[in-house]
mmCIF file of C-alpha atoms in Angstrom:
data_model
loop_
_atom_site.group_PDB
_atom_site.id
_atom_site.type_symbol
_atom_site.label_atom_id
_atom_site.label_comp_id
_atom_site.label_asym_id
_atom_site.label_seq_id
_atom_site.Cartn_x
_atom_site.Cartn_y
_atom_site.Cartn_z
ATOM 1 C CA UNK A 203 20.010 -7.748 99.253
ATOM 2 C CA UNK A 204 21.452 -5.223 101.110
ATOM 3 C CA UNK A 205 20.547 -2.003 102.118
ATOM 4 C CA UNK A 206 16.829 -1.532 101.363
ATOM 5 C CA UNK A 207 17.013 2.284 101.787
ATOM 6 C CA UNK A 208 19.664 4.846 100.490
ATOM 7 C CA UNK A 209 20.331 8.982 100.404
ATOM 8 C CA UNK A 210 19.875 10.571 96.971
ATOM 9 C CA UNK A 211 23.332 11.083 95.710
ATOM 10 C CA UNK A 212 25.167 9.403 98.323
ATOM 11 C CA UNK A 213 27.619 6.505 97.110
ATOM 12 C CA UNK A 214 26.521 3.155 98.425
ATOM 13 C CA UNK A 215 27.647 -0.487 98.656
ATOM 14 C CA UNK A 216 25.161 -2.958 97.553
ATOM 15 C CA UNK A 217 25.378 -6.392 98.482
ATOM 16 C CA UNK A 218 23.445 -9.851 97.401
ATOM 17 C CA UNK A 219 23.033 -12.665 99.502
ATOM 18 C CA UNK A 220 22.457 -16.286 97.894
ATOM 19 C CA UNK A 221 23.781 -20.186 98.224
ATOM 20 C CA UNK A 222 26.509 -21.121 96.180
ATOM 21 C CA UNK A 223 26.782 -17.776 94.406
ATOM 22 C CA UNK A 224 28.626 -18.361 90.638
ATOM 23 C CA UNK A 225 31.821 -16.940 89.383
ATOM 24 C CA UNK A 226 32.067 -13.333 90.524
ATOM 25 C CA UNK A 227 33.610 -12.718 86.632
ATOM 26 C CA UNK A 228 30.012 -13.776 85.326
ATOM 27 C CA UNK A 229 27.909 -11.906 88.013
ATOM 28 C CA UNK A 230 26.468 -8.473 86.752
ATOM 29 C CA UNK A 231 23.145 -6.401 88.520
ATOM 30 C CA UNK A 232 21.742 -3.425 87.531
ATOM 31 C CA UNK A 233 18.257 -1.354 89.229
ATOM 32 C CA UNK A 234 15.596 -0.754 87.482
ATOM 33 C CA UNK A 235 12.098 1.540 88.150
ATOM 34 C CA UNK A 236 9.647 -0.562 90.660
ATOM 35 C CA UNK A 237 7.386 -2.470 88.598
ATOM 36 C CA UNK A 238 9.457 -2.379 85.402
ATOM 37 C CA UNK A 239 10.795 -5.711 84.051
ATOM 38 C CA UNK A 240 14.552 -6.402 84.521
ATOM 39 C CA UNK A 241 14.547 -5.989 80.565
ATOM 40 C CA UNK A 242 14.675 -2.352 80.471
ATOM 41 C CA UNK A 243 17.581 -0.037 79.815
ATOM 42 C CA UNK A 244 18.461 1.183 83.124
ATOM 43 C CA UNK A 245 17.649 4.942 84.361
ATOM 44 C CA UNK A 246 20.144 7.750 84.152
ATOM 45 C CA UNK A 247 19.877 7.814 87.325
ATOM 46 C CA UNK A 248 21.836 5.332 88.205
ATOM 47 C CA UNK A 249 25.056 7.961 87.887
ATOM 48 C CA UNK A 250 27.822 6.471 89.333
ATOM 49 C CA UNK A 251 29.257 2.535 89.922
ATOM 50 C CA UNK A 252 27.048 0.635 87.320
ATOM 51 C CA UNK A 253 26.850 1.524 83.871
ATOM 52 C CA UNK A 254 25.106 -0.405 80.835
ATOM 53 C CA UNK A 255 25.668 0.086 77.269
ATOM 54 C CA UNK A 256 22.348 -1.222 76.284
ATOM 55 C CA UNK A 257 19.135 -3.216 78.354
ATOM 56 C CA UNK A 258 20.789 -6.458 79.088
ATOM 57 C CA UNK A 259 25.469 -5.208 78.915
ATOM 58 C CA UNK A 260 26.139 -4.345 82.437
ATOM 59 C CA UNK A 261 28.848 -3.592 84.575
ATOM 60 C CA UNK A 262 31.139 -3.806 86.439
ATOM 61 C CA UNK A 263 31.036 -7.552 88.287
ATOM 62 C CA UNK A 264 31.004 -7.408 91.598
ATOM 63 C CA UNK A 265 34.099 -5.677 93.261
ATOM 64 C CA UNK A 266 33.891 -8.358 96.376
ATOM 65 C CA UNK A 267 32.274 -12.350 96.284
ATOM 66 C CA UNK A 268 32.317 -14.968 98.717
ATOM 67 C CA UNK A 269 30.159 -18.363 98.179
ATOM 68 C CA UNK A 270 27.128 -16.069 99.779
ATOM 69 C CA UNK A 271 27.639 -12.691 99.079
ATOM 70 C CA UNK A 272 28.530 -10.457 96.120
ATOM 71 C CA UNK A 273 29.121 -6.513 97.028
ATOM 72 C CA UNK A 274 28.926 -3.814 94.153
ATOM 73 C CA UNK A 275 31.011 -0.684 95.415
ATOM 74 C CA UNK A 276 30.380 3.124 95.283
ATOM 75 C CA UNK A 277 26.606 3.262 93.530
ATOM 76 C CA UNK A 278 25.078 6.675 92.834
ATOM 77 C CA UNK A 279 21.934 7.216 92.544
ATOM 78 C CA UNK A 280 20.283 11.123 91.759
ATOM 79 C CA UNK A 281 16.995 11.385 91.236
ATOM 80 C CA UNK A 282 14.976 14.264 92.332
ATOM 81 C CA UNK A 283 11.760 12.531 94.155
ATOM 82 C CA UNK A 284 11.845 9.209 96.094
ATOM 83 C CA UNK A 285 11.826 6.356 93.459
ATOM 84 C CA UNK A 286 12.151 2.857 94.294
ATOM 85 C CA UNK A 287 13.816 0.127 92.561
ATOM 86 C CA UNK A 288 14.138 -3.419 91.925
ATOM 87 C CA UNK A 289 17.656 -5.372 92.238
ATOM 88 C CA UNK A 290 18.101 -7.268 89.036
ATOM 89 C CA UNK A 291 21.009 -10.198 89.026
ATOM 90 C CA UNK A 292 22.033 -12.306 86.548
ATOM 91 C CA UNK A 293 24.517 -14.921 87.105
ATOM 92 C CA UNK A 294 26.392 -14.985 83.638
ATOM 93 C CA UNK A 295 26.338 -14.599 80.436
ATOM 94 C CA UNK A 296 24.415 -11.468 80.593
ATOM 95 C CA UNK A 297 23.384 -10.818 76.868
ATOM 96 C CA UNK A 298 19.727 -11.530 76.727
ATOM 97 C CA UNK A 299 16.746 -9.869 78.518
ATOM 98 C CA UNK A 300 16.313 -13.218 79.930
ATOM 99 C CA UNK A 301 19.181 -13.423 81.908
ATOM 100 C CA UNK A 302 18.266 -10.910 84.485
ATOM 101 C CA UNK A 303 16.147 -11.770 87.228
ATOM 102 C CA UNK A 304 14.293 -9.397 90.111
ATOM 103 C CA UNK A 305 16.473 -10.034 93.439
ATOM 104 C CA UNK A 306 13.204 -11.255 95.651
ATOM 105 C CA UNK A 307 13.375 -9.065 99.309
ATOM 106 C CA UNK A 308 11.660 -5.879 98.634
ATOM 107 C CA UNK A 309 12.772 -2.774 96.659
ATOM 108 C CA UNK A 310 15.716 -0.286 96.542
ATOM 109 C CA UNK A 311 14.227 3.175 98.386
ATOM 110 C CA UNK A 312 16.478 6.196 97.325
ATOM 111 C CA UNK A 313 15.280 9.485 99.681
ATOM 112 C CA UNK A 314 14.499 12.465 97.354
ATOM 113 C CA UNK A 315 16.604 15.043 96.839
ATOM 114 C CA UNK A 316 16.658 18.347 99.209
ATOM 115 C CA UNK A 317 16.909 20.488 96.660
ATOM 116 C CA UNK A 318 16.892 20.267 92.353
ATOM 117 C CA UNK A 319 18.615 23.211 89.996
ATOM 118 C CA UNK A 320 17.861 23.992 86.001
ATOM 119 C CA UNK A 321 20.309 26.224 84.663
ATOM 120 C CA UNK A 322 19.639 28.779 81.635
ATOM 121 C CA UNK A 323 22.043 28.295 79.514
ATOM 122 C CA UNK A 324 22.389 24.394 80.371
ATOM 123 C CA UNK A 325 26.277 25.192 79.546
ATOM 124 C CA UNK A 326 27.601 28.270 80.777
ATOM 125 C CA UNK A 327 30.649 29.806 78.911
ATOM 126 C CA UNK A 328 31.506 33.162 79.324
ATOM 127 C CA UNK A 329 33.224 33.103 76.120
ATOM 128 C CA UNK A 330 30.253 33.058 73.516
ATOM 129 C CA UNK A 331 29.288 36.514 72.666
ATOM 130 C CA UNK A 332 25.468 36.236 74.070
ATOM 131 C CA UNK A 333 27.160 35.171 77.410
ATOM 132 C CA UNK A 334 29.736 38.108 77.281
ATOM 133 C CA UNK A 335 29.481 39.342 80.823
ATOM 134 C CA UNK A 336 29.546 35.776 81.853
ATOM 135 C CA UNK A 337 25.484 35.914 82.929
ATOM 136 C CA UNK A 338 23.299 32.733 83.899
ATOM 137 C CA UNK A 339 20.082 31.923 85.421
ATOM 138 C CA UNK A 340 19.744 29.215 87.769
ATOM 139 C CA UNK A 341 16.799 28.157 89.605
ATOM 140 C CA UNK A 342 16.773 26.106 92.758
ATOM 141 C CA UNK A 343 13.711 23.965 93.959
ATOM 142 C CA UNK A 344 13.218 22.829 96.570
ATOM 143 C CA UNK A 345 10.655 19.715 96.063
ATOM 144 C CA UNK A 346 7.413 21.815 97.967
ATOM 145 C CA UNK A 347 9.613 22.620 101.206
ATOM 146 C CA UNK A 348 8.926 25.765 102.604
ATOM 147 C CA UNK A 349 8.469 29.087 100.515
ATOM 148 C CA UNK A 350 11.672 30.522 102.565
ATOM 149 C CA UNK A 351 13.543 27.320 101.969
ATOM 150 C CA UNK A 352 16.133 29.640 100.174
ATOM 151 C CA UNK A 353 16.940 32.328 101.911
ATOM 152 C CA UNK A 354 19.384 31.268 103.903
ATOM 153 C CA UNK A 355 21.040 29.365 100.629
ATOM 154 C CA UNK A 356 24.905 29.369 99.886
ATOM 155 C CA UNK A 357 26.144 28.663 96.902
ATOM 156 C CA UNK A 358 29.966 28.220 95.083
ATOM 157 C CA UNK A 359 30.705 28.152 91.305
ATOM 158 C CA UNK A 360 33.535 26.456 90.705
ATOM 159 C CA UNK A 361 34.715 25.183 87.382
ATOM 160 C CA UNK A 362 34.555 21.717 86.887
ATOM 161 C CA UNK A 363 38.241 21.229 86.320
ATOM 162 C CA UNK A 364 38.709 22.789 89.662
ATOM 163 C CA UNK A 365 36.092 20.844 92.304
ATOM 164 C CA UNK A 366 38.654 20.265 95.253
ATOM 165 C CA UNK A 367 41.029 23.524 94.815
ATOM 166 C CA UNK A 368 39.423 26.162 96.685
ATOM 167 C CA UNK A 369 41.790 29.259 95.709
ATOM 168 C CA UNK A 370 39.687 28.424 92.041
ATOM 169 C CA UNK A 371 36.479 29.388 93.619
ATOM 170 C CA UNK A 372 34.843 31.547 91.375
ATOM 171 C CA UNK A 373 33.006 34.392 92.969
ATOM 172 C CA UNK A 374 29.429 35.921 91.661
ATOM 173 C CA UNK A 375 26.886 37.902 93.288
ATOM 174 C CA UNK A 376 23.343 37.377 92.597
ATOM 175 C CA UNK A 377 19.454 39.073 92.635
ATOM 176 C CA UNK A 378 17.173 36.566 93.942
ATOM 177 C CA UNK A 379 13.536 36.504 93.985
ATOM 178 C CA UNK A 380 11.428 33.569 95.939
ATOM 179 C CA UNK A 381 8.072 31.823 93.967
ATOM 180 C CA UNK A 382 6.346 29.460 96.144
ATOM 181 C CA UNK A 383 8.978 26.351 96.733
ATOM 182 C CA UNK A 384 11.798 27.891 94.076
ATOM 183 C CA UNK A 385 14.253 30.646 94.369
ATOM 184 C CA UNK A 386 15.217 32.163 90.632
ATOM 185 C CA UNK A 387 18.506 34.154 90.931
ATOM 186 C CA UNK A 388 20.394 36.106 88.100
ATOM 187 C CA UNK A 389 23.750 35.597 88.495
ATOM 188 C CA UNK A 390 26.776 37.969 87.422
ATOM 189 C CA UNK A 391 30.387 37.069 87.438
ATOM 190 C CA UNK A 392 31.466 40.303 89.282
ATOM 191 C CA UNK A 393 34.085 38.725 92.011
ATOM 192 C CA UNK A 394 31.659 39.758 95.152
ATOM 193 C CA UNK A 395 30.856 36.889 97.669
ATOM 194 C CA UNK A 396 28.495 34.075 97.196
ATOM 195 C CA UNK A 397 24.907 35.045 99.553
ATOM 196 C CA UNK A 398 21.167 33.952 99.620
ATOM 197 C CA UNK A 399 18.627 36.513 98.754
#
């Protein structure tokens, strides 16, 4: 298979390489942890262009197939350290743990992430009386880079229903403090600019 290494949240195409591949209809993969069975439920991780309802319902088939090759489209995959995983085929029916096999060729690398954020409340809505002013605390780490990894951070908060129009920006202003590899900021909704500590 095809490529051994990818970028944390980065959308990749995946492609495996056999004789006489079967009926792309049939065809299904999914990734799993290195050195888990192809029986397990696969990770949350796996956030964008496969998708299983249980360990062995995946999808979707393959969205290109030639006699060879079969090429799964636009994978995501966020996870916050370097993880590896195995490439798990199964040539149809896919219903039993059975029917999945590892892909032989090595693992799946996925780079870490640069930088992970927690968020206090997980949801923010301005809205609910303990929120009134429209506060939040997020904290940004950055995986044991340097202690000043944040201070030159910018960030936007833009509501979800809004990702691509910038006029929706929202604007907040923040007080920072920097502990070891993680900057904790309070944030207030009080329309100044977006800045580092």
């Amino acid at each position: 298979f095809t490529p051994k290494t990818v970028a944390h949240g980065v959308p990749f195409n995946l492609t495996v390489q056999g004789v006489g591949m079967p009926a792309a209809d049939g065809q299904r993969i999914k990734l799993v942890p290195e050195g888990q069975a192809c029986s397990v439920r696969m990770p949350e991780a796996i956030s964008r262009g496969l998708a299983c309802t249980d360990e062995n319902i995946c999808g979707p088939g393959p969205a290109m197939s030639t006699m060879d090759t079969s090429t799964w489209t636009d994978i995501t995959v966020n996870t916050p350290v370097a993880q590896n995983f195995a490439v798990c085929f199964c040539s149809g029916p896919c219903l039993e743990d059975w029917h999945f096999t590892e892909v032989p060729g090595g693992v799946l690398s996925v780079s870490a992430a640069e930088y992970v954020f927690t968020m206090d409340p997980a949801v923010f809505d301005p809205g609910i009386p303990s929120n009134y002013r429209g506060s939040f605390d997020l904290v940004v780490d950055f995986g044991g880079a340097d202690a000043d990894a944040g201070a030159n951070l910018w960030l936007k908060v833009v509501p979800i229903s809004a990702r691509t129009v910038a006029h929706n920006i929202a604007r907040v202003s923040w007080s920072g403090r920097s502990c070891g590899s993680e900057s904790a900021m309070d944030f207030v909704d009080d329309g100044s600019d977006v800045r580092g500590p």
